[in-house]
Amino acid sequence: GQMDALGDIGLLYLMFMAGLELDLILFKRYRNAALGFGVITFTCPFVIGIVVGQLLGYSVATSILLGSIWASHTLVSLPEVKQAGLTGDRSVALTVSATALTDTLALIVLAAATSGAVDDPNGRPMLDLTIGLVVLGIYTLVVLPRIGPWVFRTIATERTTRLVFLIFAFSSAGLIADHFGIEGLVGAFLAGLGVNRIVPAGGPLAERVEFLGNAL
C-alpha cells in the first residue's frame, strides 16, 4: 500500500509526457485536416464502443467509458517513424496532430463517465464537471503557459529546478482535477499541453523529463 503513491505519480507523469511530446506547431500547420481526421478517428470507435456496450447489456455510463477507451490512442510507433526520417511526411504530421484532439476528447469523456455526470446529466455532477473543466482549462492552458517562461527566467534557471517546476505543474493540475471529481490524468495531460512550448523537443530539459518518465 505504501507504493500506491509512487504508482499514482507514475501515471500522472505518463499522461503529462503525452501532452508534452505532442507537436503543437504541426497541429497549427495542418489544423483543418487534423481537426477533421481527429474527429473521425474519435467518433467512429467511440460510437462502435457504445453500441457494443449496449448490446452486451452494460449501463450507459459503462458503454460510454468503453467507447472512450476504444477512441483513445497513443503514438507508440513514433520513435521508429522518427528513426526512419519520416516525421516530415504529411500523413505522419496529420496523425501526430490529430492525436492531441483525440486524446483530449477521450479524457473529457472519461471525466464525465467517472464523475457520475452521465448517469445524472441534468444534476449536480454535470455542473461540477463543467465548472471543473473550465477551471482546469484556464489553469493549464492559460495560467501555466504565462507563468512558465517567467519562472524559467527568474527562479528556475537550472535544469534541476525547472524539472521541479514541471513536476509541480502536473501535480497541481492533478489536484485541481481531483477537487472537482475529475480524474487527475486529465489534469496532467492538459498540463503537458500547457507547458509544451517552454520545453523544446530534443533539448536537455526534455531529455531529462523523458529519462525520469521512462524510469518511473
PDB file of C-alpha atoms in Angstrom:
ATOM      1  CA  GLY A   1       0.000   0.000   0.000  1.00  0.00           C
ATOM      2  CA  GLN A   2       2.868   2.375   0.643  1.00  0.00           C
ATOM      3  CA  MET A   3       3.847   2.103  -3.043  1.00  0.00           C
ATOM      4  CA  ASP A   4       0.463   3.313  -4.298  1.00  0.00           C
ATOM      5  CA  ALA A   5       1.551   6.960  -4.221  1.00  0.00           C
ATOM      6  CA  LEU A   6       4.561   6.222  -6.453  1.00  0.00           C
ATOM      7  CA  GLY A   7       2.297   4.397  -8.897  1.00  0.00           C
ATOM      8  CA  ASP A   8      -0.115   7.347  -8.983  1.00  0.00           C
ATOM      9  CA  ILE A   9       2.739   9.763  -9.669  1.00  0.00           C
ATOM     10  CA  GLY A  10       3.946   7.483 -12.457  1.00  0.00           C
ATOM     11  CA  LEU A  11       0.511   7.518 -14.129  1.00  0.00           C
ATOM     12  CA  LEU A  12       0.253  11.307 -13.852  1.00  0.00           C
ATOM     13  CA  TYR A  13       3.771  11.677 -15.241  1.00  0.00           C
ATOM     14  CA  LEU A  14       2.933   9.367 -18.152  1.00  0.00           C
ATOM     15  CA  MET A  15      -0.070  11.475 -19.160  1.00  0.00           C
ATOM     16  CA  PHE A  16       1.957  14.666 -18.633  1.00  0.00           C
ATOM     17  CA  MET A  17       4.583  13.373 -21.072  1.00  0.00           C
ATOM     18  CA  ALA A  18       1.855  12.520 -23.598  1.00  0.00           C
ATOM     19  CA  GLY A  19       0.747  16.157 -23.626  1.00  0.00           C
ATOM     20  CA  LEU A  20       4.302  17.485 -23.513  1.00  0.00           C
ATOM     21  CA  GLU A  21       5.511  15.487 -26.522  1.00  0.00           C
ATOM     22  CA  LEU A  22       2.704  16.479 -28.893  1.00  0.00           C
ATOM     23  CA  ASP A  23       3.900  18.860 -31.622  1.00  0.00           C
ATOM     24  CA  LEU A  24       1.534  21.846 -31.408  1.00  0.00           C
ATOM     25  CA  ILE A  25       3.339  23.639 -34.236  1.00  0.00           C
ATOM     26  CA  LEU A  26       2.426  20.789 -36.589  1.00  0.00           C
ATOM     27  CA  PHE A  27      -1.141  20.922 -35.278  1.00  0.00           C
ATOM     28  CA  LYS A  28      -1.406  24.600 -36.212  1.00  0.00           C
ATOM     29  CA  ARG A  29       0.105  23.983 -39.636  1.00  0.00           C
ATOM     30  CA  TYR A  30      -2.391  21.233 -40.504  1.00  0.00           C
ATOM     31  CA  ARG A  31      -5.189  22.473 -38.256  1.00  0.00           C
ATOM     32  CA  ASN A  32      -8.197  21.929 -40.527  1.00  0.00           C
ATOM     33  CA  ALA A  33      -7.157  18.499 -41.775  1.00  0.00           C
ATOM     34  CA  ALA A  34      -6.048  17.461 -38.280  1.00  0.00           C
ATOM     35  CA  LEU A  35      -9.371  18.535 -36.771  1.00  0.00           C
ATOM     36  CA  GLY A  36     -11.308  16.549 -39.370  1.00  0.00           C
ATOM     37  CA  PHE A  37      -9.131  13.470 -39.016  1.00  0.00           C
ATOM     38  CA  GLY A  38      -9.165  13.720 -35.225  1.00  0.00           C
ATOM     39  CA  VAL A  39     -12.955  13.929 -35.071  1.00  0.00           C
ATOM     40  CA  ILE A  40     -13.311  10.907 -37.387  1.00  0.00           C
ATOM     41  CA  THR A  41     -10.774   8.762 -35.512  1.00  0.00           C
ATOM     42  CA  PHE A  42     -12.517   9.597 -32.246  1.00  0.00           C
ATOM     43  CA  THR A  43     -16.161   9.387 -33.296  1.00  0.00           C
ATOM     44  CA  CYS A  44     -16.154   6.084 -35.198  1.00  0.00           C
ATOM     45  CA  PRO A  45     -14.629   3.835 -32.479  1.00  0.00           C
ATOM     46  CA  PHE A  46     -16.449   5.822 -29.789  1.00  0.00           C
ATOM     47  CA  VAL A  47     -19.860   5.107 -31.331  1.00  0.00           C
ATOM     48  CA  ILE A  48     -18.959   1.470 -32.016  1.00  0.00           C
ATOM     49  CA  GLY A  49     -17.846   1.056 -28.399  1.00  0.00           C
ATOM     50  CA  ILE A  50     -21.142   2.446 -27.089  1.00  0.00           C
ATOM     51  CA  VAL A  51     -23.182   0.185 -29.386  1.00  0.00           C
ATOM     52  CA  VAL A  52     -21.199  -2.903 -28.393  1.00  0.00           C
ATOM     53  CA  GLY A  53     -21.536  -1.984 -24.716  1.00  0.00           C
ATOM     54  CA  GLN A  54     -25.300  -1.679 -25.054  1.00  0.00           C
ATOM     55  CA  LEU A  55     -25.535  -4.989 -26.945  1.00  0.00           C
ATOM     56  CA  LEU A  56     -23.610  -6.653 -24.108  1.00  0.00           C
ATOM     57  CA  GLY A  57     -26.081  -5.247 -21.587  1.00  0.00           C
ATOM     58  CA  TYR A  58     -23.790  -2.700 -19.928  1.00  0.00           C
ATOM     59  CA  SER A  59     -25.100   0.523 -18.425  1.00  0.00           C
ATOM     60  CA  VAL A  60     -24.972   3.756 -20.422  1.00  0.00           C
ATOM     61  CA  ALA A  61     -22.052   5.089 -18.386  1.00  0.00           C
ATOM     62  CA  THR A  62     -20.082   1.857 -18.827  1.00  0.00           C
ATOM     63  CA  SER A  63     -20.809   1.803 -22.569  1.00  0.00           C
ATOM     64  CA  ILE A  64     -19.615   5.406 -22.911  1.00  0.00           C
ATOM     65  CA  LEU A  65     -16.471   4.578 -20.952  1.00  0.00           C
ATOM     66  CA  LEU A  66     -15.863   1.596 -23.254  1.00  0.00           C
ATOM     67  CA  GLY A  67     -16.279   3.859 -26.267  1.00  0.00           C
ATOM     68  CA  SER A  68     -13.761   6.371 -24.904  1.00  0.00           C
ATOM     69  CA  ILE A  69     -11.225   3.583 -24.341  1.00  0.00           C
ATOM     70  CA  TRP A  70     -11.582   2.456 -27.952  1.00  0.00           C
ATOM     71  CA  ALA A  71     -11.425   6.042 -29.204  1.00  0.00           C
ATOM     72  CA  SER A  72      -8.152   6.982 -27.486  1.00  0.00           C
ATOM     73  CA  HIS A  73      -4.776   6.055 -28.922  1.00  0.00           C
ATOM     74  CA  THR A  74      -1.096   6.803 -28.406  1.00  0.00           C
ATOM     75  CA  LEU A  75       1.844   7.285 -30.741  1.00  0.00           C
ATOM     76  CA  VAL A  76       3.634   4.108 -29.696  1.00  0.00           C
ATOM     77  CA  SER A  77       5.426   3.693 -33.024  1.00  0.00           C
ATOM     78  CA  LEU A  78       6.511   7.334 -33.340  1.00  0.00           C
ATOM     79  CA  PRO A  79      10.148   6.705 -32.237  1.00  0.00           C
ATOM     80  CA  GLU A  80      10.554   4.197 -35.091  1.00  0.00           C
ATOM     81  CA  VAL A  81       8.985   6.685 -37.503  1.00  0.00           C
ATOM     82  CA  LYS A  82      11.449   9.342 -36.338  1.00  0.00           C
ATOM     83  CA  GLN A  83      14.388   6.986 -36.826  1.00  0.00           C
ATOM     84  CA  ALA A  84      13.198   6.345 -40.377  1.00  0.00           C
ATOM     85  CA  GLY A  85      13.217  10.091 -41.029  1.00  0.00           C
ATOM     86  CA  LEU A  86       9.509  10.239 -41.876  1.00  0.00           C
ATOM     87  CA  THR A  87       8.389  12.928 -39.411  1.00  0.00           C
ATOM     88  CA  GLY A  88       8.170  15.483 -42.226  1.00  0.00           C
ATOM     89  CA  ASP A  89       5.658  13.358 -44.131  1.00  0.00           C
ATOM     90  CA  ARG A  90       2.220  14.976 -44.258  1.00  0.00           C
ATOM     91  CA  SER A  91       0.375  11.816 -43.195  1.00  0.00           C
ATOM     92  CA  VAL A  92       2.632  11.433 -40.155  1.00  0.00           C
ATOM     93  CA  ALA A  93       2.189  15.098 -39.251  1.00  0.00           C
ATOM     94  CA  LEU A  94      -1.603  14.784 -39.504  1.00  0.00           C
ATOM     95  CA  THR A  95      -1.647  11.665 -37.332  1.00  0.00           C
ATOM     96  CA  VAL A  96       0.504  13.283 -34.655  1.00  0.00           C
ATOM     97  CA  SER A  97      -1.588  16.460 -34.720  1.00  0.00           C
ATOM     98  CA  ALA A  98      -4.929  14.624 -34.586  1.00  0.00           C
ATOM     99  CA  THR A  99      -3.773  12.675 -31.531  1.00  0.00           C
ATOM    100  CA  ALA A 100      -3.913  15.841 -29.429  1.00  0.00           C
ATOM    101  CA  LEU A 101      -7.605  16.296 -30.228  1.00  0.00           C
ATOM    102  CA  THR A 102      -8.500  12.602 -29.962  1.00  0.00           C
ATOM    103  CA  ASP A 103      -6.863  12.075 -26.575  1.00  0.00           C
ATOM    104  CA  THR A 104      -8.308  15.293 -25.185  1.00  0.00           C
ATOM    105  CA  LEU A 105     -11.838  14.271 -26.203  1.00  0.00           C
ATOM    106  CA  ALA A 106     -11.330  10.776 -24.776  1.00  0.00           C
ATOM    107  CA  LEU A 107     -10.150  12.188 -21.449  1.00  0.00           C
ATOM    108  CA  ILE A 108     -13.114  14.585 -21.264  1.00  0.00           C
ATOM    109  CA  VAL A 109     -15.451  11.615 -21.809  1.00  0.00           C
ATOM    110  CA  LEU A 110     -13.528   9.732 -19.111  1.00  0.00           C
ATOM    111  CA  ALA A 111     -14.080  12.663 -16.762  1.00  0.00           C
ATOM    112  CA  ALA A 112     -17.819  12.660 -17.499  1.00  0.00           C
ATOM    113  CA  ALA A 113     -18.160   8.890 -17.075  1.00  0.00           C
ATOM    114  CA  THR A 114     -16.281   8.708 -13.779  1.00  0.00           C
ATOM    115  CA  SER A 115     -17.862  11.821 -12.233  1.00  0.00           C
ATOM    116  CA  GLY A 116     -21.406  10.482 -12.466  1.00  0.00           C
ATOM    117  CA  ALA A 117     -22.452  13.222 -14.914  1.00  0.00           C
ATOM    118  CA  VAL A 118     -23.519  10.600 -17.470  1.00  0.00           C
ATOM    119  CA  ASP A 119     -25.972   8.979 -15.051  1.00  0.00           C
ATOM    120  CA  ASP A 120     -27.396  12.354 -13.992  1.00  0.00           C
ATOM    121  CA  PRO A 121     -26.793  14.774 -16.905  1.00  0.00           C
ATOM    122  CA  ASN A 122     -29.125  17.456 -15.528  1.00  0.00           C
ATOM    123  CA  GLY A 123     -27.970  17.314 -11.921  1.00  0.00           C
ATOM    124  CA  ARG A 124     -25.109  18.452  -9.735  1.00  0.00           C
ATOM    125  CA  PRO A 125     -22.416  16.146 -11.227  1.00  0.00           C
ATOM    126  CA  MET A 126     -22.724  17.750 -14.675  1.00  0.00           C
ATOM    127  CA  LEU A 127     -22.492  21.254 -13.187  1.00  0.00           C
ATOM    128  CA  ASP A 128     -19.433  20.313 -11.124  1.00  0.00           C
ATOM    129  CA  LEU A 129     -17.834  18.681 -14.167  1.00  0.00           C
ATOM    130  CA  THR A 130     -18.421  21.740 -16.348  1.00  0.00           C
ATOM    131  CA  ILE A 131     -17.057  24.138 -13.734  1.00  0.00           C
ATOM    132  CA  GLY A 132     -14.112  21.817 -13.108  1.00  0.00           C
ATOM    133  CA  LEU A 133     -13.191  21.551 -16.791  1.00  0.00           C
ATOM    134  CA  VAL A 134     -13.388  25.348 -17.195  1.00  0.00           C
ATOM    135  CA  VAL A 135     -11.190  25.976 -14.134  1.00  0.00           C
ATOM    136  CA  LEU A 136      -8.779  23.239 -15.179  1.00  0.00           C
ATOM    137  CA  GLY A 137      -8.605  24.560 -18.736  1.00  0.00           C
ATOM    138  CA  ILE A 138      -7.874  28.110 -17.572  1.00  0.00           C
ATOM    139  CA  TYR A 139      -5.176  26.920 -15.167  1.00  0.00           C
ATOM    140  CA  THR A 140      -3.390  24.555 -17.554  1.00  0.00           C
ATOM    141  CA  LEU A 141      -3.827  26.345 -20.893  1.00  0.00           C
ATOM    142  CA  VAL A 142      -3.716  29.993 -19.748  1.00  0.00           C
ATOM    143  CA  VAL A 143      -2.009  30.325 -16.353  1.00  0.00           C
ATOM    144  CA  LEU A 144       0.785  27.740 -16.717  1.00  0.00           C
ATOM    145  CA  PRO A 145       1.893  28.940 -20.202  1.00  0.00           C
ATOM    146  CA  ARG A 146       2.076  32.509 -18.849  1.00  0.00           C
ATOM    147  CA  ILE A 147       3.935  31.875 -15.594  1.00  0.00           C
ATOM    148  CA  GLY A 148       6.187  29.130 -17.009  1.00  0.00           C
ATOM    149  CA  PRO A 149       8.515  31.393 -19.041  1.00  0.00           C
ATOM    150  CA  TRP A 150       8.728  33.858 -16.125  1.00  0.00           C
ATOM    151  CA  VAL A 151       9.652  31.070 -13.707  1.00  0.00           C
ATOM    152  CA  PHE A 152      12.311  29.788 -16.112  1.00  0.00           C
ATOM    153  CA  ARG A 153      13.813  33.283 -16.481  1.00  0.00           C
ATOM    154  CA  THR A 154      13.828  34.284 -12.805  1.00  0.00           C
ATOM    155  CA  ILE A 155      13.558  31.380 -10.371  1.00  0.00           C
ATOM    156  CA  ALA A 156      14.251  28.138 -12.220  1.00  0.00           C
ATOM    157  CA  THR A 157      17.401  28.985 -14.154  1.00  0.00           C
ATOM    158  CA  GLU A 158      18.900  25.489 -13.780  1.00  0.00           C
ATOM    159  CA  ARG A 159      17.606  22.260 -15.325  1.00  0.00           C
ATOM    160  CA  THR A 160      17.019  20.585 -11.957  1.00  0.00           C
ATOM    161  CA  THR A 161      14.864  23.464 -10.696  1.00  0.00           C
ATOM    162  CA  ARG A 162      12.996  23.559 -13.993  1.00  0.00           C
ATOM    163  CA  LEU A 163      12.227  19.856 -13.668  1.00  0.00           C
ATOM    164  CA  VAL A 164      10.837  20.553 -10.182  1.00  0.00           C
ATOM    165  CA  PHE A 165       8.569  23.229 -11.686  1.00  0.00           C
ATOM    166  CA  LEU A 166       7.280  20.767 -14.297  1.00  0.00           C
ATOM    167  CA  ILE A 167       6.540  18.215 -11.564  1.00  0.00           C
ATOM    168  CA  PHE A 168       4.669  20.966  -9.711  1.00  0.00           C
ATOM    169  CA  ALA A 169       2.749  21.801 -12.891  1.00  0.00           C
ATOM    170  CA  PHE A 170       1.263  18.354 -13.472  1.00  0.00           C
ATOM    171  CA  SER A 171       0.841  17.628  -9.749  1.00  0.00           C
ATOM    172  CA  SER A 172      -1.116  20.825  -9.125  1.00  0.00           C
ATOM    173  CA  ALA A 173      -3.236  20.222 -12.231  1.00  0.00           C
ATOM    174  CA  GLY A 174      -3.972  16.718 -10.995  1.00  0.00           C
ATOM    175  CA  LEU A 175      -5.031  18.078  -7.588  1.00  0.00           C
ATOM    176  CA  ILE A 176      -7.325  20.673  -9.179  1.00  0.00           C
ATOM    177  CA  ALA A 177      -8.935  17.979 -11.329  1.00  0.00           C
ATOM    178  CA  ASP A 178      -9.378  15.694  -8.335  1.00  0.00           C
ATOM    179  CA  HIS A 179     -11.007  18.514  -6.350  1.00  0.00           C
ATOM    180  CA  PHE A 180     -13.789  18.693  -8.952  1.00  0.00           C
ATOM    181  CA  GLY A 181     -14.175  14.923  -9.160  1.00  0.00           C
ATOM    182  CA  ILE A 182     -12.241  14.645 -12.428  1.00  0.00           C
ATOM    183  CA  GLU A 183      -9.545  12.031 -12.974  1.00  0.00           C
ATOM    184  CA  GLY A 184      -6.108  13.514 -12.234  1.00  0.00           C
ATOM    185  CA  LEU A 185      -4.917  12.042 -15.547  1.00  0.00           C
ATOM    186  CA  VAL A 186      -6.976  14.689 -17.369  1.00  0.00           C
ATOM    187  CA  GLY A 187      -5.249  17.494 -15.461  1.00  0.00           C
ATOM    188  CA  ALA A 188      -1.790  16.025 -16.030  1.00  0.00           C
ATOM    189  CA  PHE A 189      -2.388  15.689 -19.788  1.00  0.00           C
ATOM    190  CA  LEU A 190      -3.659  19.274 -20.087  1.00  0.00           C
ATOM    191  CA  ALA A 191      -0.690  20.498 -18.025  1.00  0.00           C
ATOM    192  CA  GLY A 192       1.599  18.826 -20.564  1.00  0.00           C
ATOM    193  CA  LEU A 193      -0.148  20.707 -23.359  1.00  0.00           C
ATOM    194  CA  GLY A 194       0.109  23.935 -21.365  1.00  0.00           C
ATOM    195  CA  VAL A 195       3.887  23.849 -20.842  1.00  0.00           C
ATOM    196  CA  ASN A 196       4.543  22.246 -24.222  1.00  0.00           C
ATOM    197  CA  ARG A 197       6.092  25.351 -25.768  1.00  0.00           C
ATOM    198  CA  ILE A 198       8.544  26.119 -22.959  1.00  0.00           C
ATOM    199  CA  VAL A 199      10.178  22.667 -23.137  1.00  0.00           C
ATOM    200  CA  PRO A 200      11.829  22.400 -26.584  1.00  0.00           C
ATOM    201  CA  ALA A 201      11.765  18.902 -28.065  1.00  0.00           C
ATOM    202  CA  GLY A 202      15.204  17.298 -28.086  1.00  0.00           C
ATOM    203  CA  GLY A 203      16.637  19.804 -25.600  1.00  0.00           C
ATOM    204  CA  PRO A 204      18.460  18.920 -22.351  1.00  0.00           C
ATOM    205  CA  LEU A 205      15.367  19.527 -20.206  1.00  0.00           C
ATOM    206  CA  ALA A 206      13.151  17.424 -22.492  1.00  0.00           C
ATOM    207  CA  GLU A 207      15.687  14.585 -22.317  1.00  0.00           C
ATOM    208  CA  ARG A 208      15.728  14.786 -18.524  1.00  0.00           C
ATOM    209  CA  VAL A 209      11.925  14.758 -18.371  1.00  0.00           C
ATOM    210  CA  GLU A 210      11.809  11.744 -20.697  1.00  0.00           C
ATOM    211  CA  PHE A 211      14.508   9.929 -18.722  1.00  0.00           C
ATOM    212  CA  LEU A 212      12.643  10.333 -15.431  1.00  0.00           C
ATOM    213  CA  GLY A 213       9.354   9.354 -17.058  1.00  0.00           C
ATOM    214  CA  ASN A 214      10.783   6.198 -18.588  1.00  0.00           C
ATOM    215  CA  ALA A 215      12.343   5.277 -15.247  1.00  0.00           C
ATOM    216  CA  LEU A 216       9.012   5.702 -13.430  1.00  0.00           C
TER     217      LEU A 216
END
